[in-house]
PDB file of N, CA, C and O in Angstrom:
ATOM      1  N   MET E   1      -3.239 -17.494  -4.415  1.00  0.00           N
ATOM      2  CA  MET E   1      -2.614 -15.893  -4.809  1.00  0.00           C
ATOM      3  C   MET E   1      -1.433 -16.261  -3.974  1.00  0.00           C
ATOM      4  O   MET E   1      -1.563 -16.349  -2.455  1.00  0.00           O
ATOM      5  N   SER E   2       0.097 -15.580  -3.958  1.00  0.00           N
ATOM      6  CA  SER E   2       0.802 -15.564  -3.494  1.00  0.00           C
ATOM      7  C   SER E   2       1.450 -13.930  -3.234  1.00  0.00           C
ATOM      8  O   SER E   2       0.790 -13.038  -3.381  1.00  0.00           O
ATOM      9  N   ALA E   3       1.686 -14.216  -2.267  1.00  0.00           N
ATOM     10  CA  ALA E   3       2.571 -12.797  -1.713  1.00  0.00           C
ATOM     11  C   ALA E   3       2.818 -11.508  -2.116  1.00  0.00           C
ATOM     12  O   ALA E   3       2.629 -10.068  -1.838  1.00  0.00           O
ATOM     13  N   ASP E   4       3.481 -11.418  -3.814  1.00  0.00           N
ATOM     14  CA  ASP E   4       3.458 -11.181  -3.899  1.00  0.00           C
ATOM     15  C   ASP E   4       2.658 -10.920  -5.511  1.00  0.00           C
ATOM     16  O   ASP E   4       3.066 -10.111  -6.705  1.00  0.00           O
ATOM     17  N   GLU E   5       1.429 -11.540  -5.831  1.00  0.00           N
ATOM     18  CA  GLU E   5       0.762 -10.804  -6.250  1.00  0.00           C
ATOM     19  C   GLU E   5      -0.466 -10.833  -5.650  1.00  0.00           C
ATOM     20  O   GLU E   5      -0.788 -10.895  -4.546  1.00  0.00           O
ATOM     21  N   ALA E   6      -1.330  -9.874  -6.349  1.00  0.00           N
ATOM     22  CA  ALA E   6      -2.513  -8.760  -5.548  1.00  0.00           C
ATOM     23  C   ALA E   6      -4.270  -9.412  -6.303  1.00  0.00           C
ATOM     24  O   ALA E   6      -3.214  -8.543  -7.236  1.00  0.00           O
ATOM     25  N   GLY E   7      -4.550  -9.458  -6.138  1.00  0.00           N
ATOM     26  CA  GLY E   7      -6.142  -8.496  -6.227  1.00  0.00           C
ATOM     27  C   GLY E   7      -6.362  -7.371  -6.990  1.00  0.00           C
ATOM     28  O   GLY E   7      -6.241  -6.990  -5.692  1.00  0.00           O
ATOM     29  N   VAL E   8      -7.063  -6.847  -8.070  1.00  0.00           N
ATOM     30  CA  VAL E   8      -7.361  -5.249  -7.678  1.00  0.00           C
ATOM     31  C   VAL E   8      -8.175  -5.061  -9.342  1.00  0.00           C
ATOM     32  O   VAL E   8      -8.633  -5.907 -10.659  1.00  0.00           O
ATOM     33  N   GLU E   9      -8.939  -4.570  -7.749  1.00  0.00           N
ATOM     34  CA  GLU E   9     -10.313  -4.099  -9.165  1.00  0.00           C
ATOM     35  C   GLU E   9      -9.800  -2.292  -8.834  1.00  0.00           C
ATOM     36  O   GLU E   9      -9.828  -1.249  -8.485  1.00  0.00           O
ATOM     37  N   CYS E  10     -10.124  -1.813 -10.294  1.00  0.00           N
ATOM     38  CA  CYS E  10      -9.698  -0.722 -10.657  1.00  0.00           C
ATOM     39  C   CYS E  10     -10.979  -0.190 -11.656  1.00  0.00           C
ATOM     40  O   CYS E  10     -12.038  -0.779 -12.467  1.00  0.00           O
ATOM     41  N   TYR E  11     -10.998   1.121 -11.789  1.00  0.00           N
ATOM     42  CA  TYR E  11     -11.419   2.037 -12.872  1.00  0.00           C
ATOM     43  C   TYR E  11     -11.345   1.789 -13.947  1.00  0.00           C
ATOM     44  O   TYR E  11      -9.208   2.489 -13.961  1.00  0.00           O
ATOM     45  N   SER E  12     -11.753   1.745 -14.834  1.00  0.00           N
ATOM     46  CA  SER E  12     -10.118   1.692 -16.288  1.00  0.00           C
ATOM     47  C   SER E  12     -11.642   2.274 -17.267  1.00  0.00           C
ATOM     48  O   SER E  12     -12.567   2.489 -18.000  1.00  0.00           O
ATOM     49  N   GLY E  13     -11.224   3.790 -17.505  1.00  0.00           N
ATOM     50  CA  GLY E  13     -11.817   4.829 -18.359  1.00  0.00           C
ATOM     51  C   GLY E  13     -10.994   4.500 -19.805  1.00  0.00           C
ATOM     52  O   GLY E  13     -11.601   3.654 -20.241  1.00  0.00           O
ATOM     53  N   HIS E  14     -10.237   5.646 -20.318  1.00  0.00           N
ATOM     54  CA  HIS E  14      -9.433   5.750 -21.567  1.00  0.00           C
ATOM     55  C   HIS E  14      -8.758   4.731 -21.690  1.00  0.00           C
ATOM     56  O   HIS E  14      -7.632   4.360 -22.877  1.00  0.00           O
ATOM     57  N   THR E  15      -7.979   3.993 -20.256  1.00  0.00           N
ATOM     58  CA  THR E  15      -7.148   3.014 -19.964  1.00  0.00           C
ATOM     59  C   THR E  15      -7.206   1.642 -20.064  1.00  0.00           C
ATOM     60  O   THR E  15      -8.532   2.168 -18.595  1.00  0.00           O
ATOM     61  N   TYR E  16      -7.127   0.906 -19.089  1.00  0.00           N
ATOM     62  CA  TYR E  16      -6.888  -0.526 -18.402  1.00  0.00           C
ATOM     63  C   TYR E  16      -6.106   0.606 -16.739  1.00  0.00           C
ATOM     64  O   TYR E  16      -5.009   0.438 -17.341  1.00  0.00           O
ATOM     65  N   ALA E  17      -6.523  -0.455 -16.224  1.00  0.00           N
ATOM     66  CA  ALA E  17      -6.120   0.083 -15.068  1.00  0.00           C
ATOM     67  C   ALA E  17      -5.766   1.359 -15.392  1.00  0.00           C
ATOM     68  O   ALA E  17      -4.292   1.643 -14.062  1.00  0.00           O
ATOM     69  N   GLN E  18      -6.454   2.352 -15.007  1.00  0.00           N
ATOM     70  CA  GLN E  18      -6.249   3.663 -14.751  1.00  0.00           C
ATOM     71  C   GLN E  18      -6.312   4.130 -13.392  1.00  0.00           C
ATOM     72  O   GLN E  18      -5.535   4.442 -12.714  1.00  0.00           O
ATOM     73  N   GLU E  19      -6.905   3.643 -13.027  1.00  0.00           N
ATOM     74  CA  GLU E  19      -7.413   4.166 -10.470  1.00  0.00           C
ATOM     75  C   GLU E  19      -7.594   2.907 -10.412  1.00  0.00           C
ATOM     76  O   GLU E  19      -8.833   2.253 -11.065  1.00  0.00           O
ATOM     77  N   PRO E  20      -6.433   1.872  -8.933  1.00  0.00           N
ATOM     78  CA  PRO E  20      -7.486   0.858  -9.020  1.00  0.00           C
ATOM     79  C   PRO E  20      -7.547   1.226  -7.268  1.00  0.00           C
ATOM     80  O   PRO E  20      -8.280   2.973  -6.737  1.00  0.00           O
ATOM     81  N   ARG E  21      -9.046   0.614  -7.635  1.00  0.00           N
ATOM     82  CA  ARG E  21     -10.257   0.844  -6.177  1.00  0.00           C
ATOM     83  C   ARG E  21      -9.763   0.079  -5.115  1.00  0.00           C
ATOM     84  O   ARG E  21     -10.374   0.521  -3.996  1.00  0.00           O
ATOM     85  N   VAL E  22      -9.365  -1.081  -5.039  1.00  0.00           N
ATOM     86  CA  VAL E  22      -9.286  -2.388  -4.224  1.00  0.00           C
ATOM     87  C   VAL E  22      -8.563  -2.991  -4.508  1.00  0.00           C
ATOM     88  O   VAL E  22      -8.314  -3.868  -5.185  1.00  0.00           O
ATOM     89  N   VAL E  23      -7.411  -3.752  -3.393  1.00  0.00           N
ATOM     90  CA  VAL E  23      -6.737  -4.465  -3.859  1.00  0.00           C
ATOM     91  C   VAL E  23      -6.937  -5.656  -2.332  1.00  0.00           C
ATOM     92  O   VAL E  23      -8.233  -5.436  -0.991  1.00  0.00           O
ATOM     93  N   ILE E  24      -6.913  -6.494  -3.002  1.00  0.00           N
ATOM     94  CA  ILE E  24      -6.797  -7.358  -2.622  1.00  0.00           C
ATOM     95  C   ILE E  24      -5.668  -8.828  -2.346  1.00  0.00           C
ATOM     96  O   ILE E  24      -4.486  -8.490  -3.077  1.00  0.00           O
ATOM     97  N   TRP E  25      -5.398  -8.600  -1.025  1.00  0.00           N
ATOM     98  CA  TRP E  25      -3.927  -8.465  -0.336  1.00  0.00           C
ATOM     99  C   TRP E  25      -4.494 -10.023   0.206  1.00  0.00           C
ATOM    100  O   TRP E  25      -5.436 -10.273   1.512  1.00  0.00           O
ATOM    101  N   GLU E  26      -3.389 -11.139   0.577  1.00  0.00           N
ATOM    102  CA  GLU E  26      -3.765 -12.433   1.685  1.00  0.00           C
ATOM    103  C   GLU E  26      -4.612 -12.894   1.933  1.00  0.00           C
ATOM    104  O   GLU E  26      -5.257 -13.201   3.137  1.00  0.00           O
ATOM    105  N   GLY E  27      -6.186 -12.662   1.121  1.00  0.00           N
ATOM    106  CA  GLY E  27      -7.395 -12.785   1.391  1.00  0.00           C
ATOM    107  C   GLY E  27      -8.755 -11.918   1.796  1.00  0.00           C
ATOM    108  O   GLY E  27      -9.876 -11.972   1.912  1.00  0.00           O
ATOM    109  N   CYS E  28      -7.631 -10.850   1.968  1.00  0.00           N
ATOM    110  CA  CYS E  28      -8.566  -9.543   2.356  1.00  0.00           C
ATOM    111  C   CYS E  28      -9.035  -8.558   1.057  1.00  0.00           C
ATOM    112  O   CYS E  28      -7.783  -8.180   0.682  1.00  0.00           O
ATOM    113  N   ARG E  29     -10.336  -7.766   1.481  1.00  0.00           N
ATOM    114  CA  ARG E  29     -10.370  -7.547   0.413  1.00  0.00           C
ATOM    115  C   ARG E  29      -9.817  -5.702   1.261  1.00  0.00           C
ATOM    116  O   ARG E  29     -10.363  -5.321   1.500  1.00  0.00           O
ATOM    117  N   TYR E  30      -9.460  -4.814   0.429  1.00  0.00           N
ATOM    118  CA  TYR E  30      -9.481  -3.123   0.675  1.00  0.00           C
ATOM    119  C   TYR E  30      -9.752  -2.351   0.226  1.00  0.00           C
ATOM    120  O   TYR E  30      -9.086  -1.987  -1.857  1.00  0.00           O
ATOM    121  N   GLN E  31     -10.334  -1.806   0.668  1.00  0.00           N
ATOM    122  CA  GLN E  31     -10.593  -0.272   0.215  1.00  0.00           C
ATOM    123  C   GLN E  31      -9.362   1.011  -0.004  1.00  0.00           C
ATOM    124  O   GLN E  31      -9.280   1.281   0.983  1.00  0.00           O
ATOM    125  N   VAL E  32      -9.596   0.848  -1.683  1.00  0.00           N
ATOM    126  CA  VAL E  32      -8.289   2.369  -1.409  1.00  0.00           C
ATOM    127  C   VAL E  32      -8.628   3.228  -1.476  1.00  0.00           C
ATOM    128  O   VAL E  32     -10.252   4.103  -1.921  1.00  0.00           O
ATOM    129  N   GLU E  33      -7.932   4.105  -0.429  1.00  0.00           N
ATOM    130  CA  GLU E  33      -8.308   5.558   0.052  1.00  0.00           C
ATOM    131  C   GLU E  33      -8.240   6.755  -0.501  1.00  0.00           C
ATOM    132  O   GLU E  33      -8.804   8.066  -1.237  1.00  0.00           O
ATOM    133  N   ARG E  34      -6.848   6.113  -0.953  1.00  0.00           N
ATOM    134  CA  ARG E  34      -5.941   7.761  -2.179  1.00  0.00           C
ATOM    135  C   ARG E  34      -5.221   6.860  -2.620  1.00  0.00           C
ATOM    136  O   ARG E  34      -4.299   6.176  -2.137  1.00  0.00           O
ATOM    137  N   VAL E  35      -4.673   7.462  -3.640  1.00  0.00           N
ATOM    138  CA  VAL E  35      -3.503   7.142  -4.305  1.00  0.00           C
ATOM    139  C   VAL E  35      -2.150   7.945  -4.396  1.00  0.00           C
ATOM    140  O   VAL E  35      -2.919   9.155  -4.525  1.00  0.00           O
ATOM    141  N   GLU E  36      -1.279   7.851  -3.996  1.00  0.00           N
ATOM    142  CA  GLU E  36      -0.266   8.156  -3.060  1.00  0.00           C
ATOM    143  C   GLU E  36       0.851   8.848  -4.379  1.00  0.00           C
ATOM    144  O   GLU E  36       1.684   9.653  -4.467  1.00  0.00           O
ATOM    145  N   GLY E  37       0.777   8.006  -5.045  1.00  0.00           N
ATOM    146  CA  GLY E  37       1.846   7.933  -6.074  1.00  0.00           C
ATOM    147  C   GLY E  37       1.832   7.172  -7.799  1.00  0.00           C
ATOM    148  O   GLY E  37       0.931   6.241  -7.035  1.00  0.00           O
ATOM    149  N   ARG E  38       2.388   7.232  -8.426  1.00  0.00           N
ATOM    150  CA  ARG E  38       1.504   7.023  -9.952  1.00  0.00           C
ATOM    151  C   ARG E  38       3.029   7.035 -10.685  1.00  0.00           C
ATOM    152  O   ARG E  38       3.473   8.235 -10.670  1.00  0.00           O
ATOM    153  N   TRP E  39       3.192   5.713 -11.248  1.00  0.00           N
ATOM    154  CA  TRP E  39       4.390   5.672 -12.476  1.00  0.00           C
ATOM    155  C   TRP E  39       4.046   4.802 -13.849  1.00  0.00           C
ATOM    156  O   TRP E  39       3.785   4.221 -13.806  1.00  0.00           O
ATOM    157  N   ARG E  40       5.233   5.114 -14.636  1.00  0.00           N
ATOM    158  CA  ARG E  40       5.026   4.059 -15.886  1.00  0.00           C
ATOM    159  C   ARG E  40       5.834   3.733 -15.601  1.00  0.00           C
ATOM    160  O   ARG E  40       7.032   4.149 -15.959  1.00  0.00           O
ATOM    161  N   THR E  41       6.148   2.192 -15.956  1.00  0.00           N
ATOM    162  CA  THR E  41       7.436   0.896 -16.236  1.00  0.00           C
ATOM    163  C   THR E  41       7.675   0.874 -17.489  1.00  0.00           C
ATOM    164  O   THR E  41       6.053   0.692 -18.118  1.00  0.00           O
ATOM    165  N   PRO E  42       8.216  -0.119 -17.863  1.00  0.00           N
ATOM    166  CA  PRO E  42       8.411  -0.476 -19.361  1.00  0.00           C
ATOM    167  C   PRO E  42       7.489  -1.743 -19.275  1.00  0.00           C
ATOM    168  O   PRO E  42       6.571  -2.288 -20.376  1.00  0.00           O
ATOM    169  N   ASP E  43       7.261  -2.860 -18.010  1.00  0.00           N
ATOM    170  CA  ASP E  43       5.649  -3.652 -17.612  1.00  0.00           C
ATOM    171  C   ASP E  43       4.511  -3.089 -17.960  1.00  0.00           C
ATOM    172  O   ASP E  43       3.815  -3.744 -17.977  1.00  0.00           O
ATOM    173  N   GLY E  44       4.345  -1.493 -17.640  1.00  0.00           N
ATOM    174  CA  GLY E  44       3.020  -1.017 -17.054  1.00  0.00           C
ATOM    175  C   GLY E  44       3.220  -0.354 -16.257  1.00  0.00           C
ATOM    176  O   GLY E  44       3.772  -0.008 -15.543  1.00  0.00           O
ATOM    177  N   PRO E  45       1.572   0.407 -15.594  1.00  0.00           N
ATOM    178  CA  PRO E  45       1.516   1.441 -14.854  1.00  0.00           C
ATOM    179  C   PRO E  45       1.942   0.259 -13.192  1.00  0.00           C
ATOM    180  O   PRO E  45       1.559  -0.406 -13.231  1.00  0.00           O
ATOM    181  N   GLY E  46       2.213   1.632 -12.840  1.00  0.00           N
ATOM    182  CA  GLY E  46       2.192   1.464 -10.701  1.00  0.00           C
ATOM    183  C   GLY E  46       2.136   1.963 -10.129  1.00  0.00           C
ATOM    184  O   GLY E  46       1.461   3.921 -10.778  1.00  0.00           O
ATOM    185  N   PHE E  47       1.030   1.576  -8.844  1.00  0.00           N
ATOM    186  CA  PHE E  47       0.705   3.096  -8.311  1.00  0.00           C
ATOM    187  C   PHE E  47       0.700   3.080  -7.006  1.00  0.00           C
ATOM    188  O   PHE E  47       1.747   1.821  -6.597  1.00  0.00           O
ATOM    189  N   ARG E  48       1.533   3.535  -5.180  1.00  0.00           N
ATOM    190  CA  ARG E  48       0.843   3.496  -4.367  1.00  0.00           C
ATOM    191  C   ARG E  48      -0.403   3.926  -3.377  1.00  0.00           C
ATOM    192  O   ARG E  48       0.130   4.939  -4.118  1.00  0.00           O
ATOM    193  N   VAL E  49      -0.945   3.286  -3.545  1.00  0.00           N
ATOM    194  CA  VAL E  49      -1.780   3.663  -2.643  1.00  0.00           C
ATOM    195  C   VAL E  49      -2.342   2.809  -1.031  1.00  0.00           C
ATOM    196  O   VAL E  49      -1.189   2.264  -0.246  1.00  0.00           O
ATOM    197  N   ARG E  50      -2.363   3.648  -0.497  1.00  0.00           N
ATOM    198  CA  ARG E  50      -3.626   3.809   1.346  1.00  0.00           C
ATOM    199  C   ARG E  50      -4.539   2.833   1.002  1.00  0.00           C
ATOM    200  O   ARG E  50      -5.883   3.618   0.276  1.00  0.00           O
ATOM    201  N   VAL E  51      -4.309   2.042   1.517  1.00  0.00           N
ATOM    202  CA  VAL E  51      -6.307   1.307   2.098  1.00  0.00           C
ATOM    203  C   VAL E  51      -6.855   1.470   3.419  1.00  0.00           C
ATOM    204  O   VAL E  51      -5.707   2.773   4.096  1.00  0.00           O
ATOM    205  N   GLU E  52      -8.244   1.370   3.569  1.00  0.00           N
ATOM    206  CA  GLU E  52      -8.665   1.775   4.758  1.00  0.00           C
ATOM    207  C   GLU E  52      -8.150   1.963   6.004  1.00  0.00           C
ATOM    208  O   GLU E  52      -8.219   2.375   7.135  1.00  0.00           O
ATOM    209  N   GLU E  53      -7.060   0.682   6.755  1.00  0.00           N
ATOM    210  CA  GLU E  53      -6.807   0.506   7.024  1.00  0.00           C
ATOM    211  C   GLU E  53      -4.729   1.328   7.939  1.00  0.00           C
ATOM    212  O   GLU E  53      -4.616   0.921   8.685  1.00  0.00           O
ATOM    213  N   GLY E  54      -5.057   2.148   6.581  1.00  0.00           N
ATOM    214  CA  GLY E  54      -3.934   3.896   6.505  1.00  0.00           C
ATOM    215  C   GLY E  54      -2.744   2.356   5.583  1.00  0.00           C
ATOM    216  O   GLY E  54      -1.447   3.047   6.472  1.00  0.00           O
ATOM    217  N   ILE E  55      -2.516   0.703   5.182  1.00  0.00           N
ATOM    218  CA  ILE E  55      -1.628   0.206   5.299  1.00  0.00           C
ATOM    219  C   ILE E  55      -1.280   0.945   3.743  1.00  0.00           C
ATOM    220  O   ILE E  55      -2.465   0.968   2.917  1.00  0.00           O
ATOM    221  N   LEU E  56      -0.135   0.837   2.935  1.00  0.00           N
ATOM    222  CA  LEU E  56       0.936   1.202   2.125  1.00  0.00           C
ATOM    223  C   LEU E  56       0.820   0.090   0.876  1.00  0.00           C
ATOM    224  O   LEU E  56       0.792  -0.430   1.971  1.00  0.00           O
ATOM    225  N   PHE E  57       0.493  -0.357  -0.188  1.00  0.00           N
ATOM    226  CA  PHE E  57       1.203  -0.911  -0.882  1.00  0.00           C
ATOM    227  C   PHE E  57       2.050  -0.432  -1.885  1.00  0.00           C
ATOM    228  O   PHE E  57       0.842   1.014  -2.575  1.00  0.00           O
ATOM    229  N   ASP E  58       2.413  -0.529  -2.684  1.00  0.00           N
ATOM    230  CA  ASP E  58       2.862   0.167  -4.639  1.00  0.00           C
ATOM    231  C   ASP E  58       2.630  -1.319  -4.884  1.00  0.00           C
ATOM    232  O   ASP E  58       2.395  -3.011  -4.234  1.00  0.00           O
ATOM    233  N   ILE E  59       1.935  -1.050  -5.815  1.00  0.00           N
ATOM    234  CA  ILE E  59       0.732  -2.507  -6.840  1.00  0.00           C
ATOM    235  C   ILE E  59       1.107  -2.624  -8.199  1.00  0.00           C
ATOM    236  O   ILE E  59       1.707  -0.651  -8.161  1.00  0.00           O
ATOM    237  N   GLY E  60       1.495  -2.512  -9.184  1.00  0.00           N
ATOM    238  CA  GLY E  60       1.780  -2.861 -10.431  1.00  0.00           C
ATOM    239  C   GLY E  60       0.716  -3.777 -11.558  1.00  0.00           C
ATOM    240  O   GLY E  60       1.172  -4.015 -10.964  1.00  0.00           O
ATOM    241  N   TYR E  61       0.661  -3.257 -12.251  1.00  0.00           N
ATOM    242  CA  TYR E  61      -0.057  -3.773 -13.595  1.00  0.00           C
ATOM    243  C   TYR E  61       0.966  -3.689 -15.150  1.00  0.00           C
ATOM    244  O   TYR E  61       2.239  -3.750 -15.141  1.00  0.00           O
ATOM    245  N   HIS E  62       1.016  -5.399 -15.089  1.00  0.00           N
ATOM    246  CA  HIS E  62       1.325  -5.781 -15.899  1.00  0.00           C
ATOM    247  C   HIS E  62       1.412  -6.876 -17.426  1.00  0.00           C
ATOM    248  O   HIS E  62       0.927  -7.721 -16.979  1.00  0.00           O
ATOM    249  N   GLU E  63       1.556  -5.682 -18.026  1.00  0.00           N
ATOM    250  CA  GLU E  63       0.407  -5.831 -19.112  1.00  0.00           C
ATOM    251  C   GLU E  63       1.205  -6.976 -19.847  1.00  0.00           C
ATOM    252  O   GLU E  63      -0.739  -7.603 -20.933  1.00  0.00           O
ATOM    253  N   LEU E  64       2.120  -7.115 -20.654  1.00  0.00           N
ATOM    254  CA  LEU E  64       2.022  -8.533 -21.241  1.00  0.00           C
ATOM    255  C   LEU E  64       1.770 -10.041 -20.404  1.00  0.00           C
ATOM    256  O   LEU E  64       1.374 -10.989 -21.560  1.00  0.00           O
ATOM    257  N   GLU E  65       1.519  -9.684 -19.238  1.00  0.00           N
ATOM    258  CA  GLU E  65       1.001 -10.727 -18.507  1.00  0.00           C
ATOM    259  C   GLU E  65       0.342 -10.964 -18.103  1.00  0.00           C
ATOM    260  O   GLU E  65      -1.089 -11.691 -17.514  1.00  0.00           O
ATOM    261  N   ASP E  66      -0.962  -9.753 -17.711  1.00  0.00           N
ATOM    262  CA  ASP E  66      -2.338  -9.856 -16.847  1.00  0.00           C
ATOM    263  C   ASP E  66      -2.088 -10.289 -15.997  1.00  0.00           C
ATOM    264  O   ASP E  66      -2.803 -10.953 -16.447  1.00  0.00           O
ATOM    265  N   ARG E  67      -1.470  -9.114 -15.322  1.00  0.00           N
ATOM    266  CA  ARG E  67      -1.625  -9.957 -13.950  1.00  0.00           C
ATOM    267  C   ARG E  67      -1.062  -9.020 -12.630  1.00  0.00           C
ATOM    268  O   ARG E  67      -0.367  -7.678 -13.691  1.00  0.00           O
ATOM    269  N   TRP E  68      -1.285  -8.321 -11.406  1.00  0.00           N
ATOM    270  CA  TRP E  68      -1.008  -7.725 -10.677  1.00  0.00           C
ATOM    271  C   TRP E  68       0.244  -7.772  -9.457  1.00  0.00           C
ATOM    272  O   TRP E  68      -0.123  -9.274  -9.033  1.00  0.00           O
ATOM    273  N   SER E  69       0.583  -6.964  -9.787  1.00  0.00           N
ATOM    274  CA  SER E  69       1.220  -7.822  -8.591  1.00  0.00           C
ATOM    275  C   SER E  69       1.612  -6.549  -7.176  1.00  0.00           C
ATOM    276  O   SER E  69       1.378  -4.935  -7.140  1.00  0.00           O
ATOM    277  N   VAL E  70       1.603  -6.732  -5.706  1.00  0.00           N
ATOM    278  CA  VAL E  70       2.188  -5.685  -4.147  1.00  0.00           C
ATOM    279  C   VAL E  70       2.656  -6.172  -3.779  1.00  0.00           C
ATOM    280  O   VAL E  70       3.438  -7.079  -4.074  1.00  0.00           O
ATOM    281  N   GLN E  71       3.367  -5.019  -3.477  1.00  0.00           N
ATOM    282  CA  GLN E  71       4.290  -5.386  -2.310  1.00  0.00           C
ATOM    283  C   GLN E  71       3.675  -4.124  -1.309  1.00  0.00           C
ATOM    284  O   GLN E  71       3.617  -3.050  -1.305  1.00  0.00           O
ATOM    285  N   ARG E  72       3.568  -4.153   0.164  1.00  0.00           N
ATOM    286  CA  ARG E  72       2.652  -4.080   0.915  1.00  0.00           C
ATOM    287  C   ARG E  72       4.080  -3.326   1.704  1.00  0.00           C
ATOM    288  O   ARG E  72       5.578  -3.417   1.606  1.00  0.00           O
ATOM    289  N   MET E  73       4.205  -2.064   2.258  1.00  0.00           N
ATOM    290  CA  MET E  73       5.421  -1.121   2.359  1.00  0.00           C
ATOM    291  C   MET E  73       4.827  -0.857   3.751  1.00  0.00           C
ATOM    292  O   MET E  73       3.945  -1.358   4.052  1.00  0.00           O
ATOM    293  N   ALA E  74       6.523  -0.705   4.764  1.00  0.00           N
ATOM    294  CA  ALA E  74       6.628  -0.922   5.214  1.00  0.00           C
ATOM    295  C   ALA E  74       6.121   0.684   6.067  1.00  0.00           C
ATOM    296  O   ALA E  74       5.331   1.382   6.029  1.00  0.00           O
ATOM    297  N   ALA E  75       4.909   0.422   8.022  1.00  0.00           N
ATOM    298  CA  ALA E  75       4.211   1.081   8.394  1.00  0.00           C
ATOM    299  C   ALA E  75       4.470   2.621   8.291  1.00  0.00           C
ATOM    300  O   ALA E  75       5.916   3.663   8.990  1.00  0.00           O
ATOM    301  N   SER E  76       4.508   4.120   8.390  1.00  0.00           N
ATOM    302  CA  SER E  76       5.107   4.822   7.959  1.00  0.00           C
ATOM    303  C   SER E  76       3.952   6.182   9.058  1.00  0.00           C
ATOM    304  O   SER E  76       2.171   5.753   9.040  1.00  0.00           O
TER     305      SER E  76
END
């Protein structure tokens, strides 16, 4: 798993990747505490999430490639 990819477990109701629940980053599993933002790009849905340790991630699901990408945000 590279630094720009992450495993994500998500809730999928009427669509896939409706709401992320777990982010797997650098071998660690982080429970999502809250979704702080969501958007839609031409590639697919994106989210800003805060995980249990207070870390912020921007994550995106790339629909055509069927993969997640992640960017750890600076501490706030």
